[in-house]
Each structure stands twice: as C-alpha cells, then as structure tokens.
Coordinates of C-alpha atoms in Angstrom, one line a residue:
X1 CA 92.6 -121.4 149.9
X2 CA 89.0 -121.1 150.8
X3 CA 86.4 -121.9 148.5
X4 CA 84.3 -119.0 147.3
X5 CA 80.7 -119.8 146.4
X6 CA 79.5 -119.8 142.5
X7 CA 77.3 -116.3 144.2
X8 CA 79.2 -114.7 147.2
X9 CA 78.2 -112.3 149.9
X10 CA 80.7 -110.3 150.0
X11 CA 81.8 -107.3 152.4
X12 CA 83.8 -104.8 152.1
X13 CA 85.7 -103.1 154.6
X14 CA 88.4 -100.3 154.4
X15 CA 91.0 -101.8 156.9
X16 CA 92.6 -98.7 157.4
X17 CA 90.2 -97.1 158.9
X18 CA 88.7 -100.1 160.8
X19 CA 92.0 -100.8 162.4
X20 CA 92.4 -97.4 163.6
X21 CA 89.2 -97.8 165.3
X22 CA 89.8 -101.2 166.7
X23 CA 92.9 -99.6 168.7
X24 CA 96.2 -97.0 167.8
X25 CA 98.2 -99.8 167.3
X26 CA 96.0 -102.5 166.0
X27 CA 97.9 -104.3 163.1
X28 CA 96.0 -107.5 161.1
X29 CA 97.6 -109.9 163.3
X30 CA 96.2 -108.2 166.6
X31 CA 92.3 -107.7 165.7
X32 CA 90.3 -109.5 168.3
X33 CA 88.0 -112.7 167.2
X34 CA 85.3 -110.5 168.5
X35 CA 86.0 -107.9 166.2
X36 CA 86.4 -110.7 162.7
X37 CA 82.9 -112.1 164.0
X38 CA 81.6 -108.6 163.9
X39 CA 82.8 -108.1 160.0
X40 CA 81.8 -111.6 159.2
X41 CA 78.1 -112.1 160.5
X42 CA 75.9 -115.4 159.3
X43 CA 75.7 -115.1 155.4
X44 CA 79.1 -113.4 154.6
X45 CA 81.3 -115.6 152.1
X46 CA 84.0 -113.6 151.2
X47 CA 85.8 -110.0 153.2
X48 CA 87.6 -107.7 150.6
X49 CA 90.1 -105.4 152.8
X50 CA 90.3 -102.7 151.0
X51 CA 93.2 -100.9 150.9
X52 CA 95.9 -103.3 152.5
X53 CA 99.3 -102.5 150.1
X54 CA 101.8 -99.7 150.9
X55 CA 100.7 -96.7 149.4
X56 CA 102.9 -94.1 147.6
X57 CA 104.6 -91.5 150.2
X58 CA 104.6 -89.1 147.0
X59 CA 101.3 -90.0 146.1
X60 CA 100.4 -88.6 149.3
X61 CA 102.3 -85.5 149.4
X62 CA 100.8 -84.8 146.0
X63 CA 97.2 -85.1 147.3
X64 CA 98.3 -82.9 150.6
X65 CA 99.1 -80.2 148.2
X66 CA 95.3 -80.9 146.0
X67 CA 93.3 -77.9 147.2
X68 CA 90.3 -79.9 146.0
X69 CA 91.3 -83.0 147.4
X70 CA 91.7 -81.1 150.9
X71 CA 88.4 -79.6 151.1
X72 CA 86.6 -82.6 150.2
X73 CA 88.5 -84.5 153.0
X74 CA 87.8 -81.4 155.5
X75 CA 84.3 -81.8 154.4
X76 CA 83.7 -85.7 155.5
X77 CA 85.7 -85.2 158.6
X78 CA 85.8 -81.1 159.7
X79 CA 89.1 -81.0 161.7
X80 CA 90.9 -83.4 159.6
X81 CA 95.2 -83.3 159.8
X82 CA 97.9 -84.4 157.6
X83 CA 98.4 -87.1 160.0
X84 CA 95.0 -88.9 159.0
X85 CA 95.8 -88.4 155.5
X86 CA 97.4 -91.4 154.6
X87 CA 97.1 -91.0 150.8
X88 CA 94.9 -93.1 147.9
X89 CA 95.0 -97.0 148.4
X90 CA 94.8 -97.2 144.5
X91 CA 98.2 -95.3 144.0
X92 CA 100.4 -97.8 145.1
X93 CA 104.3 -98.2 145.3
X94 CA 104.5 -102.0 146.0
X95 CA 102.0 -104.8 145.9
X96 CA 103.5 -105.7 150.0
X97 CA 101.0 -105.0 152.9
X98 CA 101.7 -102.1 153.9
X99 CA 103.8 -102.5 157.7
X100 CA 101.3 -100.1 159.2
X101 CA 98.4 -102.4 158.8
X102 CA 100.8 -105.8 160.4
X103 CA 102.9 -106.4 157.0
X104 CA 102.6 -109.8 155.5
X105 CA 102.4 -111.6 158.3
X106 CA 99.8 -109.9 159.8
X107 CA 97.9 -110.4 156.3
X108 CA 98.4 -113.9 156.9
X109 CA 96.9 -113.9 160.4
X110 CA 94.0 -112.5 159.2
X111 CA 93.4 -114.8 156.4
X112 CA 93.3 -117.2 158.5
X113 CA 91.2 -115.9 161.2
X114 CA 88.5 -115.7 157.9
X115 CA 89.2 -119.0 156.7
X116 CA 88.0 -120.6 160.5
X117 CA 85.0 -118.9 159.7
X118 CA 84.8 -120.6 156.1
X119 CA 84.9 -116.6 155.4
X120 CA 87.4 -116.0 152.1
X121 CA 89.6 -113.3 151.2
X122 CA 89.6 -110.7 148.8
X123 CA 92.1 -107.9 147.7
X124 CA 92.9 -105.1 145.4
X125 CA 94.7 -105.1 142.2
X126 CA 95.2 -101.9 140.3
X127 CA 95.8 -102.9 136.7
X128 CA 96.0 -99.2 134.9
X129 CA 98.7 -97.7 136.4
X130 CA 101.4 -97.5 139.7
X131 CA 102.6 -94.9 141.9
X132 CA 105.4 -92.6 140.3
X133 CA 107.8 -93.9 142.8
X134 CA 107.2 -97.2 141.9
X135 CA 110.4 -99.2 141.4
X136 CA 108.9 -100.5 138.1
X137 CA 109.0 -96.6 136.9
X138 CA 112.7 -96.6 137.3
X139 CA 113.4 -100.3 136.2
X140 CA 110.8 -101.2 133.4
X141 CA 110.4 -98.1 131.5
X142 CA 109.0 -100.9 129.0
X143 CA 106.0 -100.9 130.9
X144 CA 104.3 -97.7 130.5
X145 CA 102.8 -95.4 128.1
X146 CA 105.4 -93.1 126.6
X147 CA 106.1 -89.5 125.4
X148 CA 108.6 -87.2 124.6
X149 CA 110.5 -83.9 125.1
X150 CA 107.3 -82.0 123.1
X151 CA 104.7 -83.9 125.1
X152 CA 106.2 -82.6 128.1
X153 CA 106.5 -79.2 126.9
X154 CA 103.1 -79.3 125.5
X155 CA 100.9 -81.3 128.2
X156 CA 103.4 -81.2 130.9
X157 CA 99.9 -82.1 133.4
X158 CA 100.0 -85.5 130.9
X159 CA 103.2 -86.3 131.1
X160 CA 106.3 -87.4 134.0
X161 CA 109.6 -86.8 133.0
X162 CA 111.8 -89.3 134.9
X163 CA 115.0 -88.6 133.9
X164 CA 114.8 -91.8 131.9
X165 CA 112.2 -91.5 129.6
X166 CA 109.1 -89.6 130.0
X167 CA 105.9 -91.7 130.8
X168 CA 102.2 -90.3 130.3
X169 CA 100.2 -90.1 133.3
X170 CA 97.5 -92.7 134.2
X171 CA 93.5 -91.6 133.0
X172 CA 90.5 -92.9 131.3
X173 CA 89.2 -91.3 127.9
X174 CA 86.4 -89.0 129.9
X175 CA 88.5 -86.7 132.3
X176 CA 91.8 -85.3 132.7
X177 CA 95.1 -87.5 133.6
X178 CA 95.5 -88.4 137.1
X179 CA 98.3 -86.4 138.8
X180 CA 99.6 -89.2 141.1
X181 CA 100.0 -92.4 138.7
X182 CA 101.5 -93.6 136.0
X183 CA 99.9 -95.3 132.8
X184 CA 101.0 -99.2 132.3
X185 CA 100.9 -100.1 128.9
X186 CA 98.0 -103.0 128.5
X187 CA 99.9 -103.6 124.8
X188 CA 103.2 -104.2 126.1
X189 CA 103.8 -108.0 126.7
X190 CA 106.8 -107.7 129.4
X191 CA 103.9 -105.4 131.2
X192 CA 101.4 -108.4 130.8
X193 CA 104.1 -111.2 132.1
X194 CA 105.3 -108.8 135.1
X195 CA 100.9 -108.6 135.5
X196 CA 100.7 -111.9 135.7
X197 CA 103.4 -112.3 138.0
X198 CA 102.4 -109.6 140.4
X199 CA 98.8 -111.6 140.5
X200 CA 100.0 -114.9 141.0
X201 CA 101.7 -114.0 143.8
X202 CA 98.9 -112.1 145.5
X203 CA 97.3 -115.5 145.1
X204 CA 99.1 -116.9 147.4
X205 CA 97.8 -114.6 150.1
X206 CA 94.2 -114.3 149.1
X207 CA 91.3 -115.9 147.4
X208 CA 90.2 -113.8 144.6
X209 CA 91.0 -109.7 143.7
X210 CA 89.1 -106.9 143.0
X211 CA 90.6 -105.5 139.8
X212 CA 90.4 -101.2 139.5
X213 CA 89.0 -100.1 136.3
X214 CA 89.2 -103.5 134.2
X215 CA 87.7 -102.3 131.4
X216 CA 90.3 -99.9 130.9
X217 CA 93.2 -102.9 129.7
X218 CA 90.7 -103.8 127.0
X219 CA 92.3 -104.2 123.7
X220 CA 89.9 -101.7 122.0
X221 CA 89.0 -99.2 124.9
X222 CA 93.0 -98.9 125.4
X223 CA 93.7 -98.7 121.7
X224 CA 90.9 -95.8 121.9
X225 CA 92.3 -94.1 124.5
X226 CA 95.7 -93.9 123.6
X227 CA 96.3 -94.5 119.6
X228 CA 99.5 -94.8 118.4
X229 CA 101.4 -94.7 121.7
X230 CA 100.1 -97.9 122.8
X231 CA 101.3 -99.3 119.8
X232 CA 99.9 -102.0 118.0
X233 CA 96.7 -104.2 119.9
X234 CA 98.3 -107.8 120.5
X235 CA 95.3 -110.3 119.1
X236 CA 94.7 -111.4 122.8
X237 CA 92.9 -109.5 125.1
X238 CA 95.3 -108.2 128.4
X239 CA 92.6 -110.0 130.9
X240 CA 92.9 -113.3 128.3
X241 CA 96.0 -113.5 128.9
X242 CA 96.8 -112.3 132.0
X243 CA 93.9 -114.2 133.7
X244 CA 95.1 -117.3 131.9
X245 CA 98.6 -117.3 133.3
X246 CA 97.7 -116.9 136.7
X247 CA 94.9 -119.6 136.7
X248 CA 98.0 -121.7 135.6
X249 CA 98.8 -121.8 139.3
X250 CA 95.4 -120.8 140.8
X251 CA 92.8 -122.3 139.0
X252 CA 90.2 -121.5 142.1
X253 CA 91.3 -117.5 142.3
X254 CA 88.1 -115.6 142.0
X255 CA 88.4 -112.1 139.8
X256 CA 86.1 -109.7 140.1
X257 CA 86.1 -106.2 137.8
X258 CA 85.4 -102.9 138.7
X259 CA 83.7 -102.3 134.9
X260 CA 81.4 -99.4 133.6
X261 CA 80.1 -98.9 130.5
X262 CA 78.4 -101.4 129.6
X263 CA 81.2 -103.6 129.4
X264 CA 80.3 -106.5 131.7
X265 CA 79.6 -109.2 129.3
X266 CA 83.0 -108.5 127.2
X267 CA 84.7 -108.6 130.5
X268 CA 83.2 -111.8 131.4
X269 CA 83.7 -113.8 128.4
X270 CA 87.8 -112.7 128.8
X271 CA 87.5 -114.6 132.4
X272 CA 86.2 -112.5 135.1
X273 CA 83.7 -114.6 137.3
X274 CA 82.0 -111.3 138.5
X275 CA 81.5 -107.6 137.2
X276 CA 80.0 -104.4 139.1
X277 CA 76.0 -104.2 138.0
X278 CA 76.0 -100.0 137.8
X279 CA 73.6 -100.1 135.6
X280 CA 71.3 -101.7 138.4
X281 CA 72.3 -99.8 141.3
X282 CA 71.7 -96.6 139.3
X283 CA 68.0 -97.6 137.9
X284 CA 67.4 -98.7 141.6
X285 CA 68.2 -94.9 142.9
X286 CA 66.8 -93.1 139.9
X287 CA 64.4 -94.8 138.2
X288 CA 61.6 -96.9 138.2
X289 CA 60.6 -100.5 138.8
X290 CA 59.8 -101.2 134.8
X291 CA 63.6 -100.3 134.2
X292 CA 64.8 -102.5 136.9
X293 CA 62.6 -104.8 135.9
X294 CA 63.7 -104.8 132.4
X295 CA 67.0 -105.4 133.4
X296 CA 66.6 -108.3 135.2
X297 CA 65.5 -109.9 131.9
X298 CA 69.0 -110.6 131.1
X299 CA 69.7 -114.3 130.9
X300 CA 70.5 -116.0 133.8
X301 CA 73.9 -116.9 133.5
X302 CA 75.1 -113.3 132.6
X303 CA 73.4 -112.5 135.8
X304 CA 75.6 -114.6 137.8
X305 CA 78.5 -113.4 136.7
X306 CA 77.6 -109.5 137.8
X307 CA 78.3 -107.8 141.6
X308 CA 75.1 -106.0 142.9
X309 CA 75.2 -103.7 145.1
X310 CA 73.9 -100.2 147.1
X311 CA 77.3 -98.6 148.1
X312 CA 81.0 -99.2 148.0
X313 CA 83.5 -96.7 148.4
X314 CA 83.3 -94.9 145.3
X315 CA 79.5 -94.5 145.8
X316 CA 78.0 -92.0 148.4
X317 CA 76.6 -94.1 151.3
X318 CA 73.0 -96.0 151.2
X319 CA 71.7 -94.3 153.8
X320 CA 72.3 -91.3 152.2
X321 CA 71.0 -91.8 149.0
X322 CA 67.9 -93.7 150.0
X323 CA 64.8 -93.3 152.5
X324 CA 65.0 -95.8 154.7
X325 CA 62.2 -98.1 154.0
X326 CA 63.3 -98.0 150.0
X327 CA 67.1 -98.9 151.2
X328 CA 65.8 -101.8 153.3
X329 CA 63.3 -102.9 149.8
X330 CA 66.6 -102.8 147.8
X331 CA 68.4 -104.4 149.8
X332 CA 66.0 -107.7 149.5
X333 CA 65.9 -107.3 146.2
X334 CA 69.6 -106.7 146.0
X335 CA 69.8 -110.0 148.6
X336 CA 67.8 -112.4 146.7
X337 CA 69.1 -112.1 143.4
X338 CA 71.5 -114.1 141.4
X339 CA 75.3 -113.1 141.2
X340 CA 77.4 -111.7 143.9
X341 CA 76.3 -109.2 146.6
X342 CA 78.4 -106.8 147.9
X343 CA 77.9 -104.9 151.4
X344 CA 80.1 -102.2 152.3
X345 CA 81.3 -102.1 156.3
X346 CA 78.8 -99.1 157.4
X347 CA 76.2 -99.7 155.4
X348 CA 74.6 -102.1 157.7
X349 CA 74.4 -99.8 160.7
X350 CA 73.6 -96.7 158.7
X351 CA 76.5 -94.9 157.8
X352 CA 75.7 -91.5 156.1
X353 CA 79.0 -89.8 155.3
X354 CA 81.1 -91.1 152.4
X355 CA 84.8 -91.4 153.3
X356 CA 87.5 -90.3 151.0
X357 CA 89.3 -93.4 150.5
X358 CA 92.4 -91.4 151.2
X359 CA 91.6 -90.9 154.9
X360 CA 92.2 -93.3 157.9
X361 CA 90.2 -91.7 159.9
X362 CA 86.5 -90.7 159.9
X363 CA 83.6 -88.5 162.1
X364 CA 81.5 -90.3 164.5
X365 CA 78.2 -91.6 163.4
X366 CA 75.1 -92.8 165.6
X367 CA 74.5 -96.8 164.9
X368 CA 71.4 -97.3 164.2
X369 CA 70.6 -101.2 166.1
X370 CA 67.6 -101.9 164.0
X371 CA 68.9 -101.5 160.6
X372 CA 72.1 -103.9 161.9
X373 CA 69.1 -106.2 162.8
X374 CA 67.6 -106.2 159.7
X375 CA 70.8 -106.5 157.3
X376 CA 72.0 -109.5 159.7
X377 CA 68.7 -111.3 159.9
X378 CA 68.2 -110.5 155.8
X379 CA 72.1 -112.0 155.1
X380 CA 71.5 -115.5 157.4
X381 CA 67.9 -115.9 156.7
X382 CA 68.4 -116.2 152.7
X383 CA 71.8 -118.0 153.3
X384 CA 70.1 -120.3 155.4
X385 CA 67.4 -121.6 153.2
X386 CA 70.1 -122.2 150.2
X387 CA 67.9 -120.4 147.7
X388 CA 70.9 -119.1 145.9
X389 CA 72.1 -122.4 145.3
X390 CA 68.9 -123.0 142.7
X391 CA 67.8 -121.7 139.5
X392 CA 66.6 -118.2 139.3
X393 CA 63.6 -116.9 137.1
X394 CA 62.3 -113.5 136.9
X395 CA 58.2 -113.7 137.1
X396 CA 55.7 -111.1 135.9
X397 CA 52.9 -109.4 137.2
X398 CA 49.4 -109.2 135.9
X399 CA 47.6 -106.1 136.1
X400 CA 44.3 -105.1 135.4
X401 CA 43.0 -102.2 133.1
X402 CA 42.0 -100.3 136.0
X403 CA 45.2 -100.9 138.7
X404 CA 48.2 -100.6 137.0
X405 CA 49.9 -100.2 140.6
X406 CA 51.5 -104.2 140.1
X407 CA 54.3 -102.8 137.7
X408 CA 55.9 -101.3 140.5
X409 CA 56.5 -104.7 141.6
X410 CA 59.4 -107.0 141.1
X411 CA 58.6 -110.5 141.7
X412 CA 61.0 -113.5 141.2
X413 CA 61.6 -117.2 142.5
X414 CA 64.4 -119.4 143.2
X415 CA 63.8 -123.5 142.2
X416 CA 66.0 -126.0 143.4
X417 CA 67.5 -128.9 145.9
X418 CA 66.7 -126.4 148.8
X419 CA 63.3 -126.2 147.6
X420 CA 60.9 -123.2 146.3
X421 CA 61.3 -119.8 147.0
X422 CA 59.7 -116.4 146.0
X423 CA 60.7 -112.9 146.4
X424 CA 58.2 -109.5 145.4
X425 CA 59.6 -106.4 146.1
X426 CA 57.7 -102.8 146.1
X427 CA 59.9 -100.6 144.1
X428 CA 57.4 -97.6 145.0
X429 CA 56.3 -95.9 147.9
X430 CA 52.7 -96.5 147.1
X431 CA 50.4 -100.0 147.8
X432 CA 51.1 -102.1 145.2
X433 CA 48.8 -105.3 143.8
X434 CA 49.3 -107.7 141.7
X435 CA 48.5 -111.8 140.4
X436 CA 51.6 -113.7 140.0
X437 CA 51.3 -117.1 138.4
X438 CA 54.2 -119.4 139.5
X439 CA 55.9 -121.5 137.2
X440 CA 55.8 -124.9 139.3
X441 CA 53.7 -126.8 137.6
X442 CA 54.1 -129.4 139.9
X443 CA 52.6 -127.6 142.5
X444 CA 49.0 -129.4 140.9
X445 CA 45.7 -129.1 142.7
X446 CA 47.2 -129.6 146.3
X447 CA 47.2 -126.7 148.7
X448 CA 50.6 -125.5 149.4
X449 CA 51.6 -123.1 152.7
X450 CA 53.7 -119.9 151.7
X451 CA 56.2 -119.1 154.8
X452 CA 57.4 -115.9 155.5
X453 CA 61.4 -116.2 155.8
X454 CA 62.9 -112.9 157.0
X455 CA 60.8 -110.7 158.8
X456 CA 58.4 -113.0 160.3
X457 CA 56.9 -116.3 160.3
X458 CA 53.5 -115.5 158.5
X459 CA 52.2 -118.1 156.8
X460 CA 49.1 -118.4 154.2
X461 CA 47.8 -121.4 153.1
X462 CA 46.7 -121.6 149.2
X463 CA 45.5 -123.6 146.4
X464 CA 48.0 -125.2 143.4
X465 CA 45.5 -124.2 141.1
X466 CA 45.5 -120.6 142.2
X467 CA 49.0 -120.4 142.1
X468 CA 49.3 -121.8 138.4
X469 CA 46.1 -120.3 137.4
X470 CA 44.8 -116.7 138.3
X471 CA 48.3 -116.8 140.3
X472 CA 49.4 -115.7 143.9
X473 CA 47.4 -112.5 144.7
X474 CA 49.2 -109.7 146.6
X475 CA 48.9 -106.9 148.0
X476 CA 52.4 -104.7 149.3
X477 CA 52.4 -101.4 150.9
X478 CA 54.9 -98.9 149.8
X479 CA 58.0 -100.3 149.7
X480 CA 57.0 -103.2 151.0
X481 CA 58.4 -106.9 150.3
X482 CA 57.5 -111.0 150.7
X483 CA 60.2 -113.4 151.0
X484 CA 58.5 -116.7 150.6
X485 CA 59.3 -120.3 151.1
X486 CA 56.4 -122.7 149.0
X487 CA 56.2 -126.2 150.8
X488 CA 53.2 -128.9 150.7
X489 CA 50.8 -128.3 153.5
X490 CA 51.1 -129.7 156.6
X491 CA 47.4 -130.4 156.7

C-alpha cells in the first residue's frame, strides 16, 4: 500500500476515456510511463480512476433507449454511436475491473506503475444501490429495499419485479427513482457484512475509495427516505460499521465521501478521512469573497477532513464556469488550503465540455500550454515548500472607512517545520487593498524578506514590526494573488 498524505492532491481521471485516447487497444497494463508521468505531474499524491469496474450490459441498453440521456450525450460529442456508449460507471454488475480496461491484472500493473511514483490509488465504491443484473439481485434478495405486487401495480417506474421478490429502485428523497439500479438496504445487516466484504477486498487493490452518495446510508437520511420499508434503524451508523470492519484489515485505507447537504461533519465523525466541500466550490462560483471567507472560519480540523475542489465529473468543467484569470485565483486558493484537493484530468489544460460519464469517447478540444503551465508549476511549487504539512490559520484584513475594497480578499498562512507561508487571494475582479497583521509574533523587530513562490521570484524586504503592527500592506489587482514564503533577511 502506499501511504496517502494526512491532505492529498489528488486527480481524477476517467480511465475509460483516457485509455481510448492512449490507443484502441490500450488496457491498464499497456499505458506507457510517459503517459502515468503525464497524469502524475510534481505535487499529485493520490490518481482516482474513475470508472474501472464492469458496468451493467442492461444498464446500458436502458440508457440507449433514454431519449434524454441520448441528446445530452449527442450534445457533448455531435456524432456520437452506440458503440461509444459504454453505459454509467456507477451502475455496476460486479465490483471486477472490467476486461475492457486490462481486468485485474492490468489494475494491478497500474497500481504499481503509481506506487514507483509514490503516487496512490483510489477507486469507486457505490454504496446505494447495484446494477439490476447484479448477481446479488438474484442471490440476496435480503439486501435490498422491498415491495410488493400493489407497489408494482401502483409505481411500477419505483419498483423491479424479479420474479423473486420485487425490489424498489435506487433514488435519493429529491427526484425520481433511478431507472437502472437497485436500492441496497443500509438497515439490513447481511447488506452491511457483504459491504464490508466487497470493501475489504477492493483494498487489496487500492489505497483508499471514493464512496457515491455517502450520505444517503445514514441511519436518519435512509430512515427518511424510505420509512417503514427499511425497517427498523440499527443503533450503529452503516459507515460505523462498515468502515470499522474493513479497517480491521486495512487500517491505512483512505475513504473519502461524495456528501451534500451539509452533512460533512456527521460523515466524518462515522470515519471518513475526507468529504466533498460543495458548499465552497459553489460560494467560489456564485458568490462573494465575505461568504467564502466565512466559511473558512470553520475549525481547522473539520477543514482537513473536507475535498476542495473546481470540477469533477458531476460538475460542468472549470473552464467553463469561470473566466480565466478567476479560475487560475481559485485554484491558489483552492491549492493552498487545508484538506484534500482534487483536480480533474482536463481541467489543467482547459477542458470546456463536460462529458457524460457514460461515454468513452469525447470531442477534440484545443490544449491550452499556459494554463498546463500554471496548474503544474502551482501543484510542485506548494508541494515543494511543505506548507501543507503545518498549521493553517485564516487571517483578516483591515479596511479602512473609505476603501472597503480588502474584503474581497482572502488572506491566510501556513506555520510550521517547513517554515512560514502566506497566501492572499483576490476573490474580485477589481484592485483590491488591504493591512494584514501576521500572527508570528516571533517575527520581533528584525526585517524579514517575503518571497514570491509560484509565479515569480519577487521579493520585498519588511519590518517585524510592520508585519505585527499596522500589518503587511497589499495591494492585488483583480483577481490577483501572493503566495509568500517569510524568512529572516539575508542582510
């Protein structure tokens, strides 16, 4: 196993669709060092392949037949066939890599071309439900949600009938059931065992999972959303348990939760080292720097158990959503704060058009060199100077009466082994200025030299006092952003 850091860079890619480009018959086991350099640049801890387990043949003919489904996929690549269709990664018949991709023993090639790199694994795990032609639909009726004859005739779009038993269809309590899975039963304990099972063995090919929905197993979101046919809530939580068992035999297995809703903390404290932070990508893209700001208040170690981030594959692409010079401002704020960051394989070179995660193939897109650039020199430059391995303290910023501009910044600073390191990021697209008093009060009367770290090597020479007093006075164009090291003066 490779060790994982306490706060990962992580980045995704979906293998699919990266293999396909790598060569027709590419498998895991036959991608070229060149190409595992490429997806692993300086300052990337962990890869999460998306999408490597043997999706459901019916799952796919059902989604074929989706007229919505189809004209979204005709919409991200016009031209599109059935035969780049290869159906939803997250509707899946078996956890086994799928034999398209290089089977298990391509998996295993590839882990270890990552571990050479010190680079870790990740991989999905989809908790709520499984394909209908999953095996355990036939064998382990136990597992799942259940109906009857009138819930058939009544919601027949709820409800499979497998000539067993009928079993509800998988959702979540704010939209309609999902017409290609079926819904596990986080209740039943043979459902939580065979859980557990499933995870411990993915452990042995992997590092850590990415866990689909998580929230949704929670004793009182699934007692919510399903009443009396989950039956009664066990007084563990499914992820207490579950998470439990398998850190039995992989105490180092890093698990990390899709989770909405506000439901990060809970999902923490039930043993998750790292949630999604939505809330923060959405205040980043629609609103302003006082709410991020706000956010960021949280305490520190919550903060280091959350997953920020500009894109992954359920969120339209960066490039997209953001100008460019407020995507590249993000993304150092997103770089040099504490928890987990994930990067999405496209994101660095620009990538405008979200994929349907159902597709293995997608349009043609013009790199852009200098964004790479920038993304590669941002990932190694704060990797390099270990700031993430410190303390982390969110910092205010004085205004005065008559230049409020200073709240649109957000100004922070790492403390530690690896020394003293600040970050100020222009969340607007005016000039922005502001005092910010440092909190090392060590820094005394000396002069002290401030060193640009990732987009040049400015430097500025400046008083302790200053800094402790009055404070560090700057001065940002729109979306502009420092990245700081604080040393003693060479002079």
């Amino acid at each position: 196993m490779t060790a994982i850091p306490a706060q990962p860079v992580i980045h995704e890619v979906n293998t699919r669709v990266w293999l396909r480009e790598l060569g027709p018959s590419t498998g895991l086991g036959d991608v070229p060092k060149g190409a595992w350099d490429e997806l692993t640049p300086a300052g990337v801890d962990a890869v999460w392949l998306m999408g490597v387990w043997e999706r459901s043949p019916l799952g796919r003919s059902i989604a074929l037949k989706n007229a919505t489904l189809r004209a979204a996929f005709e919409s991200a690549v016009p031209g599109i066939g059935d035969q780049d269709i290869a159906g939803s990664p997250y509707c899946i018949r078996r956890y086994v890599v799928d034999e398209a991709l290089g089977g298990p023993a391509g998996l295993a090639a590839a882990r270890a071309e990552l571990a050479r790199r010190g680079v870790g694994l990740l991989l999905d795990y989809v908790p709520n439900h499984v394909a209908p032609d999953s095996p355990w639909v036939a064998e382990h009726p136990e597992y799942f949600v259940r109906g009857d004859a009138e819930d058939l005739r009544r919601d027949p779009a709820a409800f499979l009938d497998t000539g067993r038993a009928v079993l509800a269809r998988g959702r979540d309590p704010f939209f309609p059931p999902w017409p290609d899975v079926v819904q596990l039963n986080a209740f039943s304990p043979q459902l939580r065992r065979a859980t557990a099972k499933v995870l411990t063995d993915i452990g042995e090919a992997c590092d850590g999972v990415r866990c689909d929905m998580a929230m949704l197993l929670m004793n009182d979101v699934f007692a919510r959303t399903w009443g009396e046919r989950a039956g009664t809530p066990p007084e563990r939580n499914f992820w207490t348990e579950v998470v439990a068992a398998v850190r039995e035999r992989h105490p180092h297995m890093v698990f990390a939760a899709e989770a909405y809703w506000d439901l990060e903390w809970a999902l923490q404290r039930q043993g998750f080292d790292f949630c999604y932070d939505k809330r923060l990508y959405d205040r980043i893209l629609h609103e302003s720097a006082t709410s991020v700001r706000d956010h960021l208040r949280a305490d520190e170690g919550y903060q280091r158990g959350l997953v920020r981030f500009l894109e992954n594959h359920d969120e339209p692409r960066a490039a997209h959503t953001l100008p460019a010079d407020k995507e590249c401002a993000a993304a150092v704020l997103i770089a040099t704060l504490p928890g987990a960051t994930l990067w999405h394989e496209g994101q660095f070179t620009g990538r405008r058009i979200h994929l349907p995660v159902f597709l293995d193939r997608r349009a043609a897109e013009t790199p852009d060199p200098g964004l790479r650039a920038f993304h590669e020199r941002l990932l190694a430059r704060v990797h390099r100077s270990g700031m993430r391995t410190g303390r982390w303290r969110l910092l205010e910023c004085e205004v005065w009466p008559d230049n409020d501009s200073g709240r649109d910044l957000i100004a922070s600073c790492w403390t530690g082994d690896a020394g003293r390191f600040l970050t100020v990021v222009n969340l607007s697209g005016r000039p922005a200025q502001a005092r910010i008093p440092l909190p090392w009060p060590e820094l005394g009367p000396d002069t002290w030299e401030l060193t640009e770290l990732v987009f040049s090597d400015d430097r500025y020479g400046r008083s302790g006092a200053e800094l402790l007093g009055s404070g560090l006075y700057v001065d940002l164009p729109g979306w502009g952003t420092h990245v700081l090291a604080v040393r003693a003066s060479r002079h």
